[in-house]
PDB file of C-alpha atoms in Angstrom:
ATOM      1  CA  UNK W 439       0.286  -2.218 -16.950  1.00 87.00           C
ATOM      2  CA  UNK W 440      -2.802  -0.098 -16.726  1.00 91.00           C
ATOM      3  CA  UNK W 441      -5.746  -0.459 -14.375  1.00 93.00           C
ATOM      4  CA  UNK W 442      -8.162  -0.145 -17.526  1.00 93.00           C
ATOM      5  CA  UNK W 443      -6.676  -2.753 -19.348  1.00 93.00           C
ATOM      6  CA  UNK W 444      -6.351  -5.402 -16.316  1.00 95.00           C
ATOM      7  CA  UNK W 445      -9.903  -4.608 -15.302  1.00 95.00           C
ATOM      8  CA  UNK W 446     -11.416  -5.012 -18.598  1.00 94.00           C
ATOM      9  CA  UNK W 447      -9.503  -8.231 -19.376  1.00 95.00           C
ATOM     10  CA  UNK W 448     -10.488  -9.894 -16.202  1.00 96.00           C
ATOM     11  CA  UNK W 449     -14.083  -8.680 -16.100  1.00 96.00           C
ATOM     12  CA  UNK W 450     -14.466 -10.573 -19.554  1.00 95.00           C
ATOM     13  CA  UNK W 451     -12.831 -13.661 -18.079  1.00 95.00           C
ATOM     14  CA  UNK W 452     -14.835 -13.494 -14.791  1.00 96.00           C
ATOM     15  CA  UNK W 453     -18.114 -13.226 -16.779  1.00 95.00           C
ATOM     16  CA  UNK W 454     -17.228 -16.151 -19.098  1.00 94.00           C
ATOM     17  CA  UNK W 455     -16.262 -18.440 -16.434  1.00 93.00           C
ATOM     18  CA  UNK W 456     -19.342 -17.301 -14.428  1.00 94.00           C
ATOM     19  CA  UNK W 457     -16.869 -17.369 -11.159  1.00 93.00           C
ATOM     20  CA  UNK W 458     -18.420 -17.127  -7.831  1.00 93.00           C
ATOM     21  CA  UNK W 459     -15.070 -16.397  -5.801  1.00 93.00           C
ATOM     22  CA  UNK W 460     -12.210 -14.393  -7.371  1.00 96.00           C
ATOM     23  CA  UNK W 461      -8.929 -14.757  -5.471  1.00 95.00           C
ATOM     24  CA  UNK W 462      -6.080 -12.206  -6.197  1.00 95.00           C
ATOM     25  CA  UNK W 463      -2.803 -11.721  -4.508  1.00 91.00           C
ATOM     26  CA  UNK W 464      -2.431  -8.448  -2.313  1.00 89.00           C
ATOM     27  CA  UNK W 465       0.046  -6.886  -4.569  1.00 86.00           C
ATOM     28  CA  UNK W 466       0.414  -3.157  -5.441  1.00 86.00           C
ATOM     29  CA  UNK W 467      -1.220  -3.665  -8.734  1.00 91.00           C
ATOM     30  CA  UNK W 468      -4.295  -5.328  -7.081  1.00 94.00           C
ATOM     31  CA  UNK W 469      -4.690  -2.549  -4.901  1.00 92.00           C
ATOM     32  CA  UNK W 470      -4.832  -0.283  -7.857  1.00 93.00           C
ATOM     33  CA  UNK W 471      -7.268  -2.268  -9.992  1.00 96.00           C
ATOM     34  CA  UNK W 472      -9.044  -4.603  -7.584  1.00 96.00           C
ATOM     35  CA  UNK W 473     -11.514  -2.165  -6.222  1.00 96.00           C
ATOM     36  CA  UNK W 474     -12.287  -1.120  -9.627  1.00 96.00           C
ATOM     37  CA  UNK W 475     -12.862  -4.662 -11.015  1.00 97.00           C
ATOM     38  CA  UNK W 476     -15.170  -5.458  -7.968  1.00 96.00           C
ATOM     39  CA  UNK W 477     -17.129  -2.242  -8.807  1.00 96.00           C
ATOM     40  CA  UNK W 478     -17.802  -3.604 -12.161  1.00 95.00           C
ATOM     41  CA  UNK W 479     -20.013  -6.320 -10.587  1.00 96.00           C
ATOM     42  CA  UNK W 480     -21.496  -3.981  -8.157  1.00 94.00           C
ATOM     43  CA  UNK W 481     -19.675  -5.377  -5.120  1.00 94.00           C
ATOM     44  CA  UNK W 482     -16.528  -4.759  -3.131  1.00 92.00           C
ATOM     45  CA  UNK W 483     -13.131  -6.143  -2.723  1.00 94.00           C
ATOM     46  CA  UNK W 484     -12.167  -8.009   0.738  1.00 93.00           C
ATOM     47  CA  UNK W 485      -8.381  -6.884   0.649  1.00 91.00           C
ATOM     48  CA  UNK W 486      -5.456  -8.007   2.772  1.00 86.00           C
ATOM     49  CA  UNK W 487      -7.094 -11.327   3.865  1.00 90.00           C
ATOM     50  CA  UNK W 488      -4.659 -13.629   6.089  1.00 86.00           C
ATOM     51  CA  UNK W 489      -6.998 -16.551   6.527  1.00 87.00           C
ATOM     52  CA  UNK W 490     -10.168 -18.202   5.035  1.00 89.00           C
ATOM     53  CA  UNK W 491     -12.568 -20.492   6.844  1.00 87.00           C
ATOM     54  CA  UNK W 492     -15.899 -22.111   6.132  1.00 86.00           C
ATOM     55  CA  UNK W 493     -18.606 -21.638   8.983  1.00 86.00           C
ATOM     56  CA  UNK W 494     -21.958 -23.026   8.514  1.00 85.00           C
ATOM     57  CA  UNK W 495     -21.223 -23.344   4.830  1.00 82.00           C
ATOM     58  CA  UNK W 496     -20.491 -19.593   4.731  1.00 85.00           C
ATOM     59  CA  UNK W 497     -17.084 -18.131   3.649  1.00 89.00           C
ATOM     60  CA  UNK W 498     -15.371 -16.257   6.541  1.00 92.00           C
ATOM     61  CA  UNK W 499     -12.337 -14.086   5.684  1.00 92.00           C
ATOM     62  CA  UNK W 500     -10.007 -12.819   8.474  1.00 90.00           C
ATOM     63  CA  UNK W 501      -8.660  -9.458   7.999  1.00 89.00           C
ATOM     64  CA  UNK W 502      -6.203  -7.349  10.250  1.00 79.00           C
ATOM     65  CA  UNK W 503      -7.275  -4.017  11.250  1.00 78.00           C
ATOM     66  CA  UNK W 504      -5.729  -1.207  13.270  1.00 75.00           C
ATOM     67  CA  UNK W 505      -2.186  -2.134  12.037  1.00 62.00           C
ATOM     68  CA  UNK W 506      -2.553  -5.757  13.057  1.00 64.00           C
ATOM     69  CA  UNK W 507      -3.694  -5.193  16.691  1.00 69.00           C
ATOM     70  CA  UNK W 508      -7.047  -6.981  15.904  1.00 78.00           C
ATOM     71  CA  UNK W 509      -8.227  -9.688  13.572  1.00 83.00           C
ATOM     72  CA  UNK W 510     -11.687  -9.319  12.077  1.00 89.00           C
ATOM     73  CA  UNK W 511     -13.921 -11.793  10.670  1.00 92.00           C
ATOM     74  CA  UNK W 512     -15.619 -10.635   7.545  1.00 91.00           C
ATOM     75  CA  UNK W 513     -18.533 -12.651   5.923  1.00 90.00           C
ATOM     76  CA  UNK W 514     -19.326 -12.180   2.319  1.00 85.00           C
ATOM     77  CA  UNK W 515     -22.899 -11.538   1.485  1.00 85.00           C
ATOM     78  CA  UNK W 516     -25.028 -10.883  -1.726  1.00 88.00           C
ATOM     79  CA  UNK W 517     -24.865 -12.563  -5.105  1.00 91.00           C
ATOM     80  CA  UNK W 518     -21.493 -13.697  -6.497  1.00 92.00           C
ATOM     81  CA  UNK W 519     -18.825 -13.225  -7.605  1.00 95.00           C
ATOM     82  CA  UNK W 520     -16.936 -12.166  -4.476  1.00 94.00           C
ATOM     83  CA  UNK W 521     -13.451 -10.633  -4.604  1.00 96.00           C
ATOM     84  CA  UNK W 522     -10.744 -11.395  -2.212  1.00 95.00           C
ATOM     85  CA  UNK W 523      -7.051 -10.674  -2.180  1.00 94.00           C
ATOM     86  CA  UNK W 524      -4.656 -12.611   0.210  1.00 91.00           C
ATOM     87  CA  UNK W 525      -1.773 -11.197   1.940  1.00 83.00           C
ATOM     88  CA  UNK W 526       1.645 -12.366   1.079  1.00 74.00           C
ATOM     89  CA  UNK W 527       3.005 -14.836   3.616  1.00 69.00           C
ATOM     90  CA  UNK W 528      -0.475 -15.803   4.825  1.00 76.00           C
ATOM     91  CA  UNK W 529       0.018 -19.412   3.867  1.00 74.00           C
ATOM     92  CA  UNK W 530       3.042 -21.504   4.354  1.00 69.00           C
ATOM     93  CA  UNK W 531       4.594 -23.175   1.388  1.00 69.00           C
ATOM     94  CA  UNK W 532       5.607 -26.209   3.700  1.00 70.00           C
ATOM     95  CA  UNK W 533       1.989 -26.786   4.431  1.00 75.00           C
ATOM     96  CA  UNK W 534       0.949 -26.990   0.816  1.00 77.00           C
ATOM     97  CA  UNK W 535      -1.636 -29.679   0.002  1.00 83.00           C
ATOM     98  CA  UNK W 536      -1.429 -31.393  -3.270  1.00 86.00           C
ATOM     99  CA  UNK W 537      -4.074 -30.681  -5.772  1.00 86.00           C
ATOM    100  CA  UNK W 538      -4.830 -29.902  -9.451  1.00 87.00           C
ATOM    101  CA  UNK W 539      -6.999 -27.641 -11.425  1.00 85.00           C
ATOM    102  CA  UNK W 540      -7.467 -27.302 -15.168  1.00 87.00           C
ATOM    103  CA  UNK W 541      -5.765 -24.551 -16.898  1.00 88.00           C
ATOM    104  CA  UNK W 542      -7.502 -22.856 -19.853  1.00 88.00           C
ATOM    105  CA  UNK W 543      -6.084 -20.124 -22.225  1.00 91.00           C
ATOM    106  CA  UNK W 544      -8.095 -17.067 -22.582  1.00 91.00           C
ATOM    107  CA  UNK W 545      -7.544 -13.980 -25.035  1.00 92.00           C
ATOM    108  CA  UNK W 546      -9.480 -10.797 -24.074  1.00 90.00           C
ATOM    109  CA  UNK W 547     -10.725  -8.371 -26.447  1.00 89.00           C
ATOM    110  CA  UNK W 548      -9.489  -4.994 -25.851  1.00 89.00           C
ATOM    111  CA  UNK W 549     -10.268  -1.791 -27.342  1.00 89.00           C
ATOM    112  CA  UNK W 550      -7.228   0.638 -27.252  1.00 88.00           C
ATOM    113  CA  UNK W 551      -9.384   3.574 -27.013  1.00 86.00           C
ATOM    114  CA  UNK W 552     -10.846   2.380 -23.679  1.00 84.00           C
ATOM    115  CA  UNK W 553      -7.320   2.370 -22.131  1.00 89.00           C
ATOM    116  CA  UNK W 554      -7.164   6.037 -20.741  1.00 90.00           C
ATOM    117  CA  UNK W 555      -3.772   5.940 -18.876  1.00 86.00           C
ATOM    118  CA  UNK W 556      -0.510   5.952 -20.565  1.00 84.00           C
ATOM    119  CA  UNK W 557       2.131   4.232 -18.531  1.00 80.00           C
ATOM    120  CA  UNK W 558       5.766   5.591 -18.688  1.00 82.00           C
ATOM    121  CA  UNK W 559       8.797   3.599 -18.714  1.00 80.00           C
ATOM    122  CA  UNK W 560       8.861   0.464 -16.642  1.00 73.00           C
ATOM    123  CA  UNK W 561      10.161   0.938 -13.015  1.00 66.00           C
ATOM    124  CA  UNK W 562      13.750  -0.694 -12.697  1.00 63.00           C
ATOM    125  CA  UNK W 563      14.404  -2.379  -9.272  1.00 54.00           C
ATOM    126  CA  UNK W 564      17.620  -1.606  -7.652  1.00 53.00           C
ATOM    127  CA  UNK W 565      20.261  -4.227  -8.482  1.00 50.00           C
ATOM    128  CA  UNK W 566      20.478  -5.257  -4.884  1.00 47.00           C
ATOM    129  CA  UNK W 567      16.593  -5.934  -4.706  1.00 61.00           C
ATOM    130  CA  UNK W 568      15.573  -9.092  -2.907  1.00 73.00           C
ATOM    131  CA  UNK W 569      12.298 -10.822  -2.302  1.00 81.00           C
ATOM    132  CA  UNK W 570      12.364 -11.616   1.392  1.00 89.00           C
ATOM    133  CA  UNK W 571       9.173 -13.466   1.170  1.00 85.00           C
ATOM    134  CA  UNK W 572      10.988 -16.308  -0.401  1.00 87.00           C
ATOM    135  CA  UNK W 573      13.561 -16.569   2.324  1.00 92.00           C
ATOM    136  CA  UNK W 574      13.874 -19.406   4.429  1.00 94.00           C
ATOM    137  CA  UNK W 575      16.049 -17.520   7.272  1.00 96.00           C
ATOM    138  CA  UNK W 576      15.998 -13.710   7.916  1.00 96.00           C
ATOM    139  CA  UNK W 577      18.222 -11.795  10.373  1.00 97.00           C
ATOM    140  CA  UNK W 578      16.510  -8.341  10.949  1.00 96.00           C
ATOM    141  CA  UNK W 579      18.233  -5.494  12.690  1.00 96.00           C
ATOM    142  CA  UNK W 580      16.563  -2.602  14.434  1.00 94.00           C
ATOM    143  CA  UNK W 581      17.396   0.655  16.245  1.00 93.00           C
ATOM    144  CA  UNK W 582      19.329  -1.186  18.972  1.00 94.00           C
ATOM    145  CA  UNK W 583      22.293  -1.203  16.540  1.00 94.00           C
ATOM    146  CA  UNK W 584      22.599   2.384  17.312  1.00 93.00           C
ATOM    147  CA  UNK W 585      24.986   3.216  14.375  1.00 94.00           C
ATOM    148  CA  UNK W 586      25.477   2.154  10.879  1.00 94.00           C
ATOM    149  CA  UNK W 587      29.106   1.320  11.535  1.00 94.00           C
ATOM    150  CA  UNK W 588      27.736  -1.415  13.783  1.00 95.00           C
ATOM    151  CA  UNK W 589      25.770  -3.186  10.928  1.00 95.00           C
ATOM    152  CA  UNK W 590      28.723  -5.650   9.820  1.00 95.00           C
ATOM    153  CA  UNK W 591      28.441  -7.329  13.080  1.00 95.00           C
ATOM    154  CA  UNK W 592      24.677  -8.283  12.207  1.00 96.00           C
ATOM    155  CA  UNK W 593      25.510  -8.945   8.556  1.00 95.00           C
ATOM    156  CA  UNK W 594      28.227 -11.405   9.704  1.00 96.00           C
ATOM    157  CA  UNK W 595      25.583 -13.357  11.535  1.00 96.00           C
ATOM    158  CA  UNK W 596      23.348 -13.510   8.709  1.00 95.00           C
ATOM    159  CA  UNK W 597      26.230 -14.729   6.479  1.00 95.00           C
ATOM    160  CA  UNK W 598      27.162 -17.388   8.905  1.00 95.00           C
ATOM    161  CA  UNK W 599      23.514 -18.558   9.068  1.00 94.00           C
ATOM    162  CA  UNK W 600      23.239 -18.191   5.388  1.00 93.00           C
ATOM    163  CA  UNK W 601      20.117 -15.901   5.890  1.00 94.00           C
ATOM    164  CA  UNK W 602      18.880 -12.761   4.310  1.00 95.00           C
ATOM    165  CA  UNK W 603      19.239  -9.372   5.992  1.00 96.00           C
ATOM    166  CA  UNK W 604      16.078  -7.505   6.972  1.00 95.00           C
ATOM    167  CA  UNK W 605      15.454  -4.345   8.909  1.00 95.00           C
ATOM    168  CA  UNK W 606      12.877  -2.375  10.765  1.00 94.00           C
ATOM    169  CA  UNK W 607      11.649   0.877   9.225  1.00 91.00           C
ATOM    170  CA  UNK W 608      13.777   3.440  11.191  1.00 92.00           C
ATOM    171  CA  UNK W 609      16.827   1.514   9.845  1.00 94.00           C
ATOM    172  CA  UNK W 610      15.798   1.772   6.222  1.00 93.00           C
ATOM    173  CA  UNK W 611      14.561   5.405   6.670  1.00 91.00           C
ATOM    174  CA  UNK W 612      17.930   6.407   7.583  1.00 92.00           C
ATOM    175  CA  UNK W 613      19.359   4.775   4.641  1.00 92.00           C
ATOM    176  CA  UNK W 614      21.475   2.253   6.335  1.00 95.00           C
ATOM    177  CA  UNK W 615      19.785  -0.731   4.817  1.00 93.00           C
ATOM    178  CA  UNK W 616      18.106  -0.663   1.282  1.00 91.00           C
ATOM    179  CA  UNK W 617      14.279  -0.036   1.370  1.00 89.00           C
ATOM    180  CA  UNK W 618      13.692  -3.315  -0.257  1.00 88.00           C
ATOM    181  CA  UNK W 619      14.816  -5.248   2.808  1.00 93.00           C
ATOM    182  CA  UNK W 620      12.317  -3.456   5.210  1.00 94.00           C
ATOM    183  CA  UNK W 621       9.991  -5.872   6.987  1.00 94.00           C
ATOM    184  CA  UNK W 622       6.604  -4.556   8.321  1.00 89.00           C
ATOM    185  CA  UNK W 623       3.332  -3.158   7.383  1.00 79.00           C
ATOM    186  CA  UNK W 624       4.865  -0.423   5.028  1.00 79.00           C
ATOM    187  CA  UNK W 625       7.694  -3.118   3.692  1.00 86.00           C
ATOM    188  CA  UNK W 626       7.576  -6.807   3.070  1.00 87.00           C
ATOM    189  CA  UNK W 627       5.347  -9.413   4.786  1.00 87.00           C
ATOM    190  CA  UNK W 628       7.447 -12.618   5.530  1.00 91.00           C
ATOM    191  CA  UNK W 629       7.130 -16.034   6.953  1.00 90.00           C
ATOM    192  CA  UNK W 630      10.578 -17.630   6.944  1.00 93.00           C
ATOM    193  CA  UNK W 631      11.359 -20.777   8.962  1.00 94.00           C
ATOM    194  CA  UNK W 632      13.597 -18.753  11.144  1.00 96.00           C
ATOM    195  CA  UNK W 633      13.254 -14.918  12.009  1.00 97.00           C
ATOM    196  CA  UNK W 634      15.991 -13.508  14.160  1.00 97.00           C
ATOM    197  CA  UNK W 635      15.063 -10.029  15.388  1.00 96.00           C
ATOM    198  CA  UNK W 636      18.255  -8.124  16.629  1.00 96.00           C
ATOM    199  CA  UNK W 637      17.584  -4.999  18.491  1.00 95.00           C
ATOM    200  CA  UNK W 638      14.000  -4.693  17.337  1.00 95.00           C
ATOM    201  CA  UNK W 639      11.708  -3.559  20.111  1.00 92.00           C
ATOM    202  CA  UNK W 640       8.625  -4.952  18.279  1.00 89.00           C
ATOM    203  CA  UNK W 641       6.124  -2.037  17.174  1.00 86.00           C
ATOM    204  CA  UNK W 642       3.153  -3.266  15.776  1.00 81.00           C
ATOM    205  CA  UNK W 643       3.910  -2.109  12.361  1.00 82.00           C
ATOM    206  CA  UNK W 644       6.991  -4.562  12.368  1.00 90.00           C
ATOM    207  CA  UNK W 645       5.060  -7.283  13.996  1.00 88.00           C
ATOM    208  CA  UNK W 646       2.354  -7.403  11.280  1.00 83.00           C
ATOM    209  CA  UNK W 647       5.091  -8.166   8.872  1.00 88.00           C
ATOM    210  CA  UNK W 648       6.874 -11.038  10.478  1.00 91.00           C
ATOM    211  CA  UNK W 649       4.698 -12.635  13.057  1.00 84.00           C
ATOM    212  CA  UNK W 650       3.656 -15.594  10.823  1.00 85.00           C
ATOM    213  CA  UNK W 651       7.330 -16.783  10.844  1.00 92.00           C
ATOM    214  CA  UNK W 652       7.688 -20.469  11.971  1.00 92.00           C
ATOM    215  CA  UNK W 653      10.361 -19.949  14.633  1.00 95.00           C
ATOM    216  CA  UNK W 654      10.973 -16.294  16.011  1.00 95.00           C
ATOM    217  CA  UNK W 655      14.142 -15.497  17.905  1.00 96.00           C
ATOM    218  CA  UNK W 656      14.552 -12.067  19.519  1.00 96.00           C
ATOM    219  CA  UNK W 657      17.540 -10.376  21.174  1.00 96.00           C
ATOM    220  CA  UNK W 658      16.877  -7.283  23.136  1.00 96.00           C
ATOM    221  CA  UNK W 659      18.170  -5.762  26.392  1.00 94.00           C
ATOM    222  CA  UNK W 660      14.583  -4.673  27.424  1.00 92.00           C
ATOM    223  CA  UNK W 661      12.718  -7.623  28.865  1.00 91.00           C
ATOM    224  CA  UNK W 662       9.550  -5.773  28.403  1.00 90.00           C
ATOM    225  CA  UNK W 663       9.833  -5.292  24.672  1.00 90.00           C
ATOM    226  CA  UNK W 664       6.901  -6.164  22.630  1.00 90.00           C
ATOM    227  CA  UNK W 665       8.950  -8.303  20.512  1.00 93.00           C
ATOM    228  CA  UNK W 666       9.113 -10.945  23.058  1.00 93.00           C
ATOM    229  CA  UNK W 667       5.347 -11.538  23.027  1.00 89.00           C
ATOM    230  CA  UNK W 668       5.672 -13.106  19.690  1.00 90.00           C
ATOM    231  CA  UNK W 669       8.969 -14.838  20.046  1.00 93.00           C
ATOM    232  CA  UNK W 670       9.560 -18.413  20.445  1.00 94.00           C
ATOM    233  CA  UNK W 671      13.075 -17.903  21.996  1.00 96.00           C
ATOM    234  CA  UNK W 672      13.936 -14.797  23.712  1.00 95.00           C
ATOM    235  CA  UNK W 673      17.566 -13.570  24.781  1.00 96.00           C
ATOM    236  CA  UNK W 674      17.583 -10.657  27.115  1.00 96.00           C
ATOM    237  CA  UNK W 675      21.011  -9.027  26.723  1.00 94.00           C
ATOM    238  CA  UNK W 676      23.174  -6.547  25.193  1.00 95.00           C
ATOM    239  CA  UNK W 677      23.117  -7.414  21.455  1.00 95.00           C
ATOM    240  CA  UNK W 678      26.766  -6.254  21.120  1.00 96.00           C
ATOM    241  CA  UNK W 679      27.660  -9.144  23.349  1.00 95.00           C
ATOM    242  CA  UNK W 680      25.156 -11.679  22.284  1.00 95.00           C
ATOM    243  CA  UNK W 681      25.676 -11.412  18.461  1.00 96.00           C
ATOM    244  CA  UNK W 682      29.531 -11.819  18.441  1.00 95.00           C
ATOM    245  CA  UNK W 683      28.967 -14.805  20.837  1.00 95.00           C
ATOM    246  CA  UNK W 684      26.483 -16.362  18.565  1.00 94.00           C
ATOM    247  CA  UNK W 685      28.616 -15.854  15.445  1.00 95.00           C
ATOM    248  CA  UNK W 686      31.576 -17.510  17.180  1.00 94.00           C
ATOM    249  CA  UNK W 687      29.562 -20.634  18.311  1.00 93.00           C
ATOM    250  CA  UNK W 688      27.941 -20.837  14.911  1.00 93.00           C
ATOM    251  CA  UNK W 689      31.465 -21.196  13.362  1.00 92.00           C
ATOM    252  CA  UNK W 690      32.658 -23.662  15.726  1.00 89.00           C
ATOM    253  CA  UNK W 691      29.508 -25.777  14.739  1.00 87.00           C
ATOM    254  CA  UNK W 692      30.188 -25.327  11.340  1.00 80.00           C
ATOM    255  CA  UNK W 693      33.871 -26.450  11.769  1.00 70.00           C
TER     256      UNK W 693
END
C-alpha cells in the first residue's frame, strides 16, 4: 500500500466513471489517502459519516463532533464528485436491503516513478487479533474490575454467552486486555446485537464506539453513571456479586 498508488489509481477510475459520489470506508488507509484523493478534484472528504439522508433533493451527511457529543448535519456543495467515508458500524447488517449493482474490472496505469513512498514490511497483526465489528455479542469490561486478577470472572461470562471480550481504554492501556479488543473512539466501533458493559462508567470516548449496539446492558454500582443514559437495561449493583449470579443463571438455562 502507498497513498500515491491508491490516489492515482482511484483518480483514474473516478474520472473514467464520471462518478458524482464516491463512498469509502472510514479506515486507517482512507484517512491517509482520502483527503489527498479529494484534493485531486479540488474538493474535500466528508469523513467519519454515521448516517446519510436526502433533504429536498440534497444529500445530507451526519457526522459526530466533539468526541460524539454532538451530531452535525453537513451538506455537500459545489460540482461533483463528492467524497464520503462511512464509519464502521454505522449501518446494521440485519437491516440490509436487497439490491444489485454492476461490477466492472478496471486496470489503472501506474508509473512507478510517481510512487514516492517506499513501504516497509507488512505489519503483522497479533495472533489474538479479533474483529469486534463482526461480533454478535460483546462483553466489555472497565475500570470497575479493579485488578487484572478479577478478569477471569468477566471472561467466564463472555464464554457462557458465546460472546467476544471487549474493554475500555484504561483496561487496554494497563495491558490487561490486548489493544485490539478496545472499544471506543481510539479503538474499534461496534454495533453487536448485545453489548454488555461491566464496570464501565461510560466516558464519551467509549460511548462513541458502542452506542449503535442493538441492545445495551450495563452493570455499574453508580446509578448516575453515563452508561445508563444509553443502556436498554441497567443493573445498579456490585459487579462482583452480579456477574457470578448471571453466570450461574445462564449455566442453569443452558442445562
